[in-house]
């Protein structure tokens, strides 16, 4: 991807690598629909992640496990339609890459072909090595995801910080190196100690993008609905809320209801 029809230069895997090399931080947010993606893209976000967190945020499920490949493709199509500059990365949902590398490749091809995505993201290290290899061989860029991997929530049993123990920290270091060597273009590090994230970021060539992984990763990602305060009752330490949209939208809605009930909306200038 180079220059598009307009003068806007698209963010690519090469852009992100160059950003790491010159020490410029990468800003990534989630998006699941056209309207939000348009706002975030025009604001200058570098990467939009069509995260499987759509399962929680958009569909109201307790975990990311239920969302399907068809549903992810629907969300991704809407985001891709809105975007002129950002790189659009799409999560491979649970069950679409773990069984074997052939299924993984077919799933990744559907995401690229039907959604027009620019890359896929999947969770795990050595366990999914063959799937990553095969997807990369087809020319599809892959973003890795280590640390807290929400698709494995029933194995972990909790959403607390990962890799505090040395054995798990060492596996994470090894997996990060493996993903780098395989040819992934970037790596999400979720909810791990800041010192470990720093060490990993300094020891691999590709950019790391942290969520709850401290200030030393090459970029940061948040779930947009958390960052804007649309979600309710979720206050982990790593989350900075830039707005309280839940309250603002509710106040506006109450005002609208009152205006309708009390015949203040529509007024004469708001009718034909
Ligand atoms: O699905 C998602 O939103 C994610 C981010 C938390 C990185 O994977």
Tab-separated table of C-alpha atoms and ligand atoms in Angstrom:
chain	number	residue	atom	x	y	z
A	1	UNK	CA	0.000	0.000	0.000
A	2	UNK	CA	1.481	3.315	-0.930
A	3	UNK	CA	-0.222	6.571	-1.648
A	4	UNK	CA	-3.996	6.165	-2.070
A	5	UNK	CA	-6.322	8.103	-4.400
A	6	UNK	CA	-5.959	11.090	-2.082
A	7	UNK	CA	-2.678	12.426	-0.700
A	8	UNK	CA	-2.979	10.344	2.437
A	9	UNK	CA	-0.115	7.911	2.968
A	10	UNK	CA	-1.316	4.634	4.429
A	11	UNK	CA	0.317	3.118	7.486
A	12	UNK	CA	1.956	-0.187	6.578
A	13	UNK	CA	4.074	-2.802	8.334
A	14	UNK	CA	7.114	-0.862	7.081
A	15	UNK	CA	5.807	2.380	8.596
A	16	UNK	CA	5.490	0.676	11.990
A	17	UNK	CA	8.982	-0.837	11.785
A	18	UNK	CA	10.438	2.556	10.863
A	19	UNK	CA	8.577	4.126	13.804
A	20	UNK	CA	10.206	1.659	16.188
A	21	UNK	CA	13.616	2.334	14.672
A	22	UNK	CA	13.324	6.100	15.153
A	23	UNK	CA	11.714	5.782	18.592
A	24	UNK	CA	8.299	7.143	17.589
A	25	UNK	CA	5.482	5.542	19.604
A	26	UNK	CA	2.678	3.686	17.804
A	27	UNK	CA	-0.936	4.490	18.780
A	28	UNK	CA	-3.485	1.687	18.283
A	29	UNK	CA	-7.176	1.495	19.254
A	30	UNK	CA	-9.967	-0.971	18.608
A	31	UNK	CA	-12.825	-0.313	16.174
A	32	UNK	CA	-15.756	-2.484	15.185
A	33	UNK	CA	-17.958	-0.217	13.067
A	34	UNK	CA	-17.843	2.392	10.304
A	35	UNK	CA	-18.740	5.505	12.310
A	36	UNK	CA	-16.197	5.019	15.088
A	37	UNK	CA	-13.481	3.901	12.659
A	38	UNK	CA	-13.974	7.099	10.654
A	39	UNK	CA	-13.579	9.302	13.742
A	40	UNK	CA	-10.447	7.482	14.903
A	41	UNK	CA	-8.858	7.365	11.439
A	42	UNK	CA	-9.441	11.070	10.826
A	43	UNK	CA	-7.938	11.795	14.261
A	44	UNK	CA	-4.707	10.157	13.045
A	45	UNK	CA	-4.626	6.767	14.782
A	46	UNK	CA	-1.840	4.569	13.375
A	47	UNK	CA	-3.459	1.140	13.702
A	48	UNK	CA	-7.099	0.104	14.097
A	49	UNK	CA	-7.633	-3.318	15.601
A	50	UNK	CA	-10.888	-5.068	14.839
A	51	UNK	CA	-10.496	-6.931	18.108
A	52	UNK	CA	-12.400	-10.000	19.160
A	53	UNK	CA	-13.224	-7.813	22.185
A	54	UNK	CA	-16.205	-7.024	19.902
A	55	UNK	CA	-17.597	-10.175	21.507
A	56	UNK	CA	-17.744	-8.335	24.857
A	57	UNK	CA	-18.187	-4.744	23.776
A	58	UNK	CA	-20.565	-5.072	20.832
A	59	UNK	CA	-22.361	-8.348	21.546
A	60	UNK	CA	-22.396	-8.371	25.360
A	61	UNK	CA	-20.766	-11.788	25.808
A	62	UNK	CA	-18.749	-12.443	28.956
A	63	UNK	CA	-15.681	-13.640	27.017
A	64	UNK	CA	-14.173	-13.313	23.542
A	65	UNK	CA	-14.807	-16.983	22.767
A	66	UNK	CA	-18.296	-16.898	21.191
A	67	UNK	CA	-17.625	-14.442	18.339
A	68	UNK	CA	-17.517	-16.165	14.941
A	69	UNK	CA	-15.385	-15.645	11.851
A	70	UNK	CA	-18.434	-14.382	9.912
A	71	UNK	CA	-19.159	-11.826	12.641
A	72	UNK	CA	-15.518	-10.658	12.726
A	73	UNK	CA	-15.571	-10.269	8.945
A	74	UNK	CA	-18.763	-8.182	9.163
A	75	UNK	CA	-17.146	-5.847	11.725
A	76	UNK	CA	-13.928	-5.672	9.702
A	77	UNK	CA	-15.739	-4.804	6.454
A	78	UNK	CA	-17.413	-1.858	8.185
A	79	UNK	CA	-14.099	-0.599	9.571
A	80	UNK	CA	-12.203	-0.997	6.298
A	81	UNK	CA	-14.864	1.054	4.481
A	82	UNK	CA	-14.196	4.002	6.804
A	83	UNK	CA	-10.430	4.053	6.840
A	84	UNK	CA	-8.082	6.087	4.625
A	85	UNK	CA	-4.838	6.093	6.597
A	86	UNK	CA	-4.702	3.603	9.471
A	87	UNK	CA	-3.562	0.021	9.113
A	88	UNK	CA	-6.493	-2.324	9.830
A	89	UNK	CA	-5.586	-5.477	11.764
A	90	UNK	CA	-8.267	-8.103	12.385
A	91	UNK	CA	-8.309	-10.619	15.224
A	92	UNK	CA	-8.652	-14.266	14.242
A	93	UNK	CA	-11.420	-15.469	16.561
A	94	UNK	CA	-11.189	-18.481	18.861
A	95	UNK	CA	-11.374	-21.775	16.973
A	96	UNK	CA	-10.252	-20.447	13.595
A	97	UNK	CA	-6.508	-21.169	13.822
A	98	UNK	CA	-5.767	-23.538	16.728
A	99	UNK	CA	-6.813	-26.877	15.173
A	100	UNK	CA	-4.264	-26.957	12.365
A	101	UNK	CA	-2.395	-24.707	9.970
A	102	UNK	CA	-4.681	-25.430	7.013
A	103	UNK	CA	-7.750	-24.182	8.885
A	104	UNK	CA	-5.696	-21.205	10.079
A	105	UNK	CA	-4.666	-20.284	6.538
A	106	UNK	CA	-8.230	-20.602	5.221
A	107	UNK	CA	-9.519	-18.368	8.045
A	108	UNK	CA	-6.828	-15.742	7.434
A	109	UNK	CA	-7.527	-15.756	3.689
A	110	UNK	CA	-11.255	-15.171	4.342
A	111	UNK	CA	-10.409	-12.176	6.557
A	112	UNK	CA	-8.105	-10.652	3.943
A	113	UNK	CA	-10.337	-11.401	0.941
A	114	UNK	CA	-13.818	-10.708	2.322
A	115	UNK	CA	-13.002	-7.857	4.695
A	116	UNK	CA	-10.148	-6.188	2.832
A	117	UNK	CA	-8.071	-6.257	6.031
A	118	UNK	CA	-4.377	-5.378	5.981
A	119	UNK	CA	-3.220	-7.975	8.527
A	120	UNK	CA	-4.430	-10.536	11.063
A	121	UNK	CA	-3.681	-10.973	14.762
A	122	UNK	CA	-3.681	-14.217	16.682
A	123	UNK	CA	-2.878	-15.257	20.245
A	124	UNK	CA	-0.057	-17.538	21.405
A	125	UNK	CA	3.548	-18.508	20.728
A	126	UNK	CA	5.091	-21.923	20.073
A	127	UNK	CA	1.677	-23.646	20.240
A	128	UNK	CA	0.541	-21.866	17.066
A	129	UNK	CA	3.910	-21.737	15.278
A	130	UNK	CA	2.799	-23.837	12.300
A	131	UNK	CA	-0.329	-21.748	11.769
A	132	UNK	CA	1.698	-18.531	11.826
A	133	UNK	CA	4.282	-19.963	9.408
A	134	UNK	CA	1.605	-20.979	6.909
A	135	UNK	CA	-0.273	-17.664	7.062
A	136	UNK	CA	2.980	-15.740	6.613
A	137	UNK	CA	3.945	-17.946	3.647
A	138	UNK	CA	0.730	-16.846	1.939
A	139	UNK	CA	1.923	-13.237	2.203
A	140	UNK	CA	-0.458	-12.245	4.994
A	141	UNK	CA	1.090	-10.043	7.708
A	142	UNK	CA	0.651	-11.424	11.234
A	143	UNK	CA	0.585	-9.534	14.545
A	144	UNK	CA	1.312	-11.740	17.573
A	145	UNK	CA	-0.283	-11.483	21.013
A	146	UNK	CA	1.361	-12.738	24.238
A	147	UNK	CA	0.857	-12.330	27.988
A	148	UNK	CA	-2.798	-12.276	28.947
A	149	UNK	CA	-4.459	-13.956	25.989
A	150	UNK	CA	-8.226	-13.687	26.582
A	151	UNK	CA	-9.087	-16.638	24.325
A	152	UNK	CA	-7.390	-18.843	26.969
A	153	UNK	CA	-9.372	-17.401	29.880
A	154	UNK	CA	-10.722	-20.793	30.925
A	155	UNK	CA	-7.147	-22.116	31.157
A	156	UNK	CA	-5.918	-19.110	33.204
A	157	UNK	CA	-9.102	-18.817	35.270
A	158	UNK	CA	-8.589	-15.067	35.840
A	159	UNK	CA	-7.753	-11.821	34.031
A	160	UNK	CA	-4.907	-10.915	36.422
A	161	UNK	CA	-1.361	-9.957	35.402
A	162	UNK	CA	0.559	-12.745	33.596
A	163	UNK	CA	4.220	-13.800	33.628
A	164	UNK	CA	5.042	-12.702	37.174
A	165	UNK	CA	6.666	-16.099	37.796
A	166	UNK	CA	10.066	-16.721	36.181
A	167	UNK	CA	8.994	-19.854	34.259
A	168	UNK	CA	6.129	-18.031	32.550
A	169	UNK	CA	8.296	-14.940	31.974
A	170	UNK	CA	10.938	-17.122	30.297
A	171	UNK	CA	8.343	-18.755	28.045
A	172	UNK	CA	7.108	-15.299	27.070
A	173	UNK	CA	10.683	-14.184	26.206
A	174	UNK	CA	11.157	-17.335	24.102
A	175	UNK	CA	7.783	-16.928	22.360
A	176	UNK	CA	8.489	-13.248	21.602
A	177	UNK	CA	11.806	-14.183	19.999
A	178	UNK	CA	10.108	-16.962	18.022
A	179	UNK	CA	7.398	-14.635	16.671
A	180	UNK	CA	10.067	-12.122	15.682
A	181	UNK	CA	12.113	-14.813	13.902
A	182	UNK	CA	9.057	-16.259	12.150
A	183	UNK	CA	8.397	-12.851	10.584
A	184	UNK	CA	5.456	-11.383	12.520
A	185	UNK	CA	5.402	-7.607	11.966
A	186	UNK	CA	4.398	-6.590	15.513
A	187	UNK	CA	3.537	-8.063	18.881
A	188	UNK	CA	0.845	-7.172	21.414
A	189	UNK	CA	1.939	-7.624	25.041
A	190	UNK	CA	-1.077	-7.716	27.346
A	191	UNK	CA	-1.018	-7.282	31.131
A	192	UNK	CA	2.537	-8.270	32.004
A	193	UNK	CA	5.055	-6.559	34.319
A	194	UNK	CA	6.468	-3.340	32.822
A	195	UNK	CA	10.063	-4.525	33.356
A	196	UNK	CA	9.467	-7.709	31.346
A	197	UNK	CA	7.755	-5.753	28.553
A	198	UNK	CA	10.756	-3.389	28.456
A	199	UNK	CA	13.203	-6.267	28.215
A	200	UNK	CA	11.211	-7.967	25.430
A	201	UNK	CA	10.819	-4.683	23.512
A	202	UNK	CA	14.581	-4.097	23.650
A	203	UNK	CA	15.450	-7.631	22.634
A	204	UNK	CA	13.307	-8.166	19.565
A	205	UNK	CA	13.412	-6.241	16.297
A	206	UNK	CA	9.670	-5.875	15.647
A	207	UNK	CA	7.498	-3.266	17.425
A	208	UNK	CA	5.732	-4.247	20.645
A	209	UNK	CA	2.342	-2.748	21.446
A	210	UNK	CA	1.348	-2.870	25.086
A	211	UNK	CA	-1.924	-2.935	26.987
A	212	UNK	CA	-1.280	-2.954	30.713
A	213	UNK	CA	2.394	-3.577	29.947
A	214	UNK	CA	3.894	-0.239	31.029
A	215	UNK	CA	5.511	2.664	29.236
A	216	UNK	CA	8.456	0.996	27.520
A	217	UNK	CA	6.663	-0.856	24.724
A	218	UNK	CA	6.950	0.627	21.227
A	219	UNK	CA	3.260	1.473	21.175
A	220	UNK	CA	0.049	1.328	23.177
A	221	UNK	CA	-3.410	-0.088	22.530
A	222	UNK	CA	-6.675	0.344	24.427
A	223	UNK	CA	-10.200	-0.833	23.785
A	224	UNK	CA	-11.836	2.333	22.458
A	225	UNK	CA	-15.072	1.820	24.393
A	226	UNK	CA	-13.056	1.623	27.643
A	227	UNK	CA	-10.921	4.650	26.764
A	228	UNK	CA	-14.014	6.734	25.967
A	229	UNK	CA	-15.910	5.584	29.073
A	230	UNK	CA	-18.702	3.857	27.155
A	231	UNK	CA	-18.189	0.606	29.080
A	232	UNK	CA	-19.351	0.629	32.684
A	233	UNK	CA	-17.749	-0.753	35.845
A	234	UNK	CA	-14.370	-1.673	34.300
A	235	UNK	CA	-11.487	0.130	36.029
A	236	UNK	CA	-8.201	-1.775	35.723
A	237	UNK	CA	-5.099	0.178	36.752
A	238	UNK	CA	-3.790	0.404	33.183
A	239	UNK	CA	-6.925	2.031	31.766
A	240	UNK	CA	-6.965	5.814	31.302
A	241	UNK	CA	-10.498	7.036	30.549
A	242	UNK	CA	-10.383	10.137	28.344
A	243	UNK	CA	-14.151	10.688	28.456
A	244	UNK	CA	-17.161	9.459	30.416
A	245	UNK	CA	-19.374	8.876	27.381
A	246	UNK	CA	-21.757	6.497	29.162
A	247	UNK	CA	-22.878	9.365	31.412
A	248	UNK	CA	-22.838	11.973	28.627
A	249	UNK	CA	-24.957	9.817	26.306
A	250	UNK	CA	-27.367	8.970	29.109
A	251	UNK	CA	-27.792	12.644	30.016
A	252	UNK	CA	-28.481	13.518	26.364
A	253	UNK	CA	-30.943	10.629	26.090
A	254	UNK	CA	-32.833	11.741	29.213
A	255	UNK	CA	-33.030	15.264	27.761
A	256	UNK	CA	-34.407	13.899	24.468
A	257	UNK	CA	-37.033	11.789	26.267
A	258	UNK	CA	-38.136	14.807	28.276
A	259	UNK	CA	-38.306	17.011	25.171
A	260	UNK	CA	-40.499	14.465	23.374
A	261	UNK	CA	-42.800	13.891	26.341
A	262	UNK	CA	-43.177	17.607	26.975
A	263	UNK	CA	-43.714	18.413	23.278
A	264	UNK	CA	-40.537	20.547	23.018
A	265	UNK	CA	-39.183	18.346	20.197
A	266	UNK	CA	-39.654	18.869	17.318
A	267	UNK	CA	-40.252	22.614	17.250
A	268	UNK	CA	-41.505	24.620	14.269
A	269	UNK	CA	-38.091	24.996	12.653
A	270	UNK	CA	-37.515	21.243	12.894
A	271	UNK	CA	-40.476	20.276	10.711
A	272	UNK	CA	-41.531	20.536	7.030
B	1	LIG	O1	-9.521	-7.879	21.161
B	1	LIG	C1	-8.893	-6.893	21.567
B	1	LIG	O2	-9.435	-5.800	21.781
B	1	LIG	C2	-7.459	-7.051	21.810
B	1	LIG	C3	-6.728	-5.926	22.477
B	1	LIG	C4	-7.055	-5.877	23.915
B	1	LIG	C5	-5.287	-5.980	22.244
B	1	LIG	O3	-6.911	-8.057	21.509
